[in-house]
Amino acid sequence: MKNITNPMVEDLNNIINLHKERVRIYEKASIESSDENLAGLYKKLAFQSAEMADDLRIALKVNYGIVLKFKLFVGKFKRTFLQAKSIFTSHPDDKILDTCSKAEELIKSAYENVLERGAELLEAIKELLLKHYSYLSNAHNSIRELQVKDGEQTPLVVE
């Protein structure tokens, strides 16, 4: 079994925690949104993130024997997600989309950080992370396409 360093374990745990926070954000967004199509997209993204967190948690347990636990964020992660949670109260959908886009950038950045230093990871974990990153990139693109442009919202297209 290939060894994994504590800093990498912490970074992978942060990704799992980001997914759990992403689920909460999108569940809240689905409730707060005044647009049924957006609410549907938010529900889909919440479900997707829950699955990705479970996939990664299980893969790390199977491949490394590591059991990761949910923990509270510190620093940049905590501030970003607290801002995301606070924006939903009485804000129009364009503000919710802006906040969701920022959250997507944050989780993608966490994946990029791990993948850049991923030489110590088993190939199965790298492949899973790359697959997740692709899904997150698509989700981020969907959110960005929906952001208000020139006062008009682009049509919703969900793959």
GROMACS .gro file of C-alpha atoms in nm, residues 4-110:
model
  107
    4ILE     CA    1   0.013   0.918   0.201
    5THR     CA    2   0.138   1.221   0.394
    6ASN     CA    3  -0.058   1.400   0.665
    7PRO     CA    4  -0.078   1.726   0.466
    8MET     CA    5  -0.234   1.537   0.174
    9VAL     CA    6  -0.480   1.365   0.410
   10GLU     CA    7  -0.577   1.707   0.545
   11ASP     CA    8  -0.625   1.843   0.193
   12LEU     CA    9  -0.841   1.546   0.095
   13ASN     CA   10  -1.042   1.588   0.414
   14ASN     CA   11  -1.092   1.955   0.321
   15ILE     CA   12  -1.231   1.846  -0.016
   16ILE     CA   13  -1.480   1.615   0.155
   17ASN     CA   14  -1.577   1.894   0.394
   18LEU     CA   15  -1.614   2.138   0.104
   19HIS     CA   16  -1.851   1.893  -0.061
   20LYS     CA   17  -2.058   1.872   0.256
   21GLU     CA   18  -2.075   2.252   0.273
   22ARG     CA   19  -2.155   2.264  -0.100
   23VAL     CA   20  -2.451   2.033  -0.035
   24ARG     CA   21  -2.580   2.269   0.235
   25ILE     CA   22  -2.535   2.574   0.013
   26TYR     CA   23  -2.717   2.421  -0.283
   27GLU     CA   24  -2.997   2.283  -0.068
   28LYS     CA   25  -3.047   2.632   0.075
   29ALA     CA   26  -3.025   2.786  -0.273
   30SER     CA   27  -3.290   2.545  -0.404
   31ILE     CA   28  -3.528   2.664  -0.132
   32GLU     CA   29  -3.449   3.034  -0.171
   33SER     CA   30  -3.454   3.048  -0.551
   34SER     CA   31  -3.759   3.201  -0.714
   35ASP     CA   32  -3.684   3.013  -1.038
   36GLU     CA   33  -3.797   2.649  -1.061
   37ASN     CA   34  -3.528   2.564  -1.317
   38LEU     CA   35  -3.255   2.705  -1.095
   39ALA     CA   36  -3.398   2.524  -0.793
   40GLY     CA   37  -3.382   2.200  -0.992
   41LEU     CA   38  -3.020   2.264  -1.087
   42TYR     CA   39  -2.929   2.342  -0.727
   43LYS     CA   40  -3.089   2.016  -0.608
   44LYS     CA   41  -2.897   1.823  -0.874
   45LEU     CA   42  -2.568   1.984  -0.771
   46ALA     CA   43  -2.634   1.913  -0.401
   47PHE     CA   44  -2.697   1.546  -0.478
   48GLN     CA   45  -2.388   1.531  -0.701
   49SER     CA   46  -2.169   1.676  -0.427
   50ALA     CA   47  -2.302   1.433  -0.167
   51GLU     CA   48  -2.214   1.146  -0.400
   52MET     CA   49  -1.865   1.284  -0.466
   53ALA     CA   50  -1.793   1.321  -0.094
   54ASP     CA   51  -1.904   0.962  -0.032
   55ASP     CA   52  -1.705   0.831  -0.330
   56LEU     CA   53  -1.387   0.997  -0.209
   57ARG     CA   54  -1.438   0.897   0.154
   58ILE     CA   55  -1.494   0.532   0.057
   59ALA     CA   56  -1.201   0.528  -0.189
   60LEU     CA   57  -0.965   0.662   0.078
   61LYS     CA   58  -1.084   0.403   0.328
   62VAL     CA   59  -1.049   0.115   0.080
   63ASN     CA   60  -0.714   0.224  -0.066
   64TYR     CA   61  -0.542   0.369   0.240
   65GLY     CA   62  -0.744   0.257   0.541
   66ILE     CA   63  -0.809   0.624   0.622
   67VAL     CA   64  -1.137   0.727   0.779
   68LEU     CA   65  -1.198   1.100   0.737
   69LYS     CA   66  -1.438   1.293   0.953
   70PHE     CA   67  -1.630   1.616   0.907
   71LYS     CA   68  -1.468   1.912   1.075
   72LEU     CA   69  -1.522   2.284   1.088
   73PHE     CA   70  -1.333   2.499   0.842
   74VAL     CA   71  -1.079   2.762   0.924
   75GLY     CA   72  -0.952   3.059   0.730
   76LYS     CA   73  -1.043   3.110   0.366
   77PHE     CA   74  -1.280   2.812   0.346
   78LYS     CA   75  -1.484   2.918   0.647
   79ARG     CA   76  -1.513   3.281   0.535
   80THR     CA   77  -1.619   3.190   0.183
   81PHE     CA   78  -1.886   2.946   0.291
   82LEU     CA   79  -2.019   3.171   0.565
   83GLN     CA   80  -2.052   3.447   0.305
   84ALA     CA   81  -2.227   3.204   0.073
   85LYS     CA   82  -2.474   3.100   0.342
   86SER     CA   83  -2.552   3.458   0.443
   87ILE     CA   84  -2.624   3.580   0.089
   88PHE     CA   85  -2.939   3.372   0.043
   89THR     CA   86  -3.171   3.567   0.270
   90SER     CA   87  -3.382   3.800   0.057
   91HIS     CA   88  -3.145   3.812  -0.239
   92PRO     CA   89  -3.241   3.776  -0.603
   93ASP     CA   90  -3.133   3.477  -0.806
   94ASP     CA   91  -2.845   3.664  -0.969
   95LYS     CA   92  -2.682   3.717  -0.628
   96ILE     CA   93  -2.735   3.351  -0.542
   97LEU     CA   94  -2.572   3.253  -0.872
   98ASP     CA   95  -2.276   3.482  -0.802
   99THR     CA   96  -2.227   3.323  -0.462
  100CYS     CA   97  -2.258   2.971  -0.604
  101SER     CA   98  -2.000   3.056  -0.868
  102LYS     CA   99  -1.755   3.167  -0.598
  103ALA     CA  100  -1.816   2.844  -0.405
  104GLU     CA  101  -1.749   2.645  -0.723
  105GLU     CA  102  -1.421   2.830  -0.774
  106LEU     CA  103  -1.318   2.746  -0.420
  107ILE     CA  104  -1.383   2.372  -0.444
  108LYS     CA  105  -1.219   2.354  -0.787
  109SER     CA  106  -0.914   2.529  -0.640
  110ALA     CA  107  -0.896   2.267  -0.363
   0.00000   0.00000   0.00000
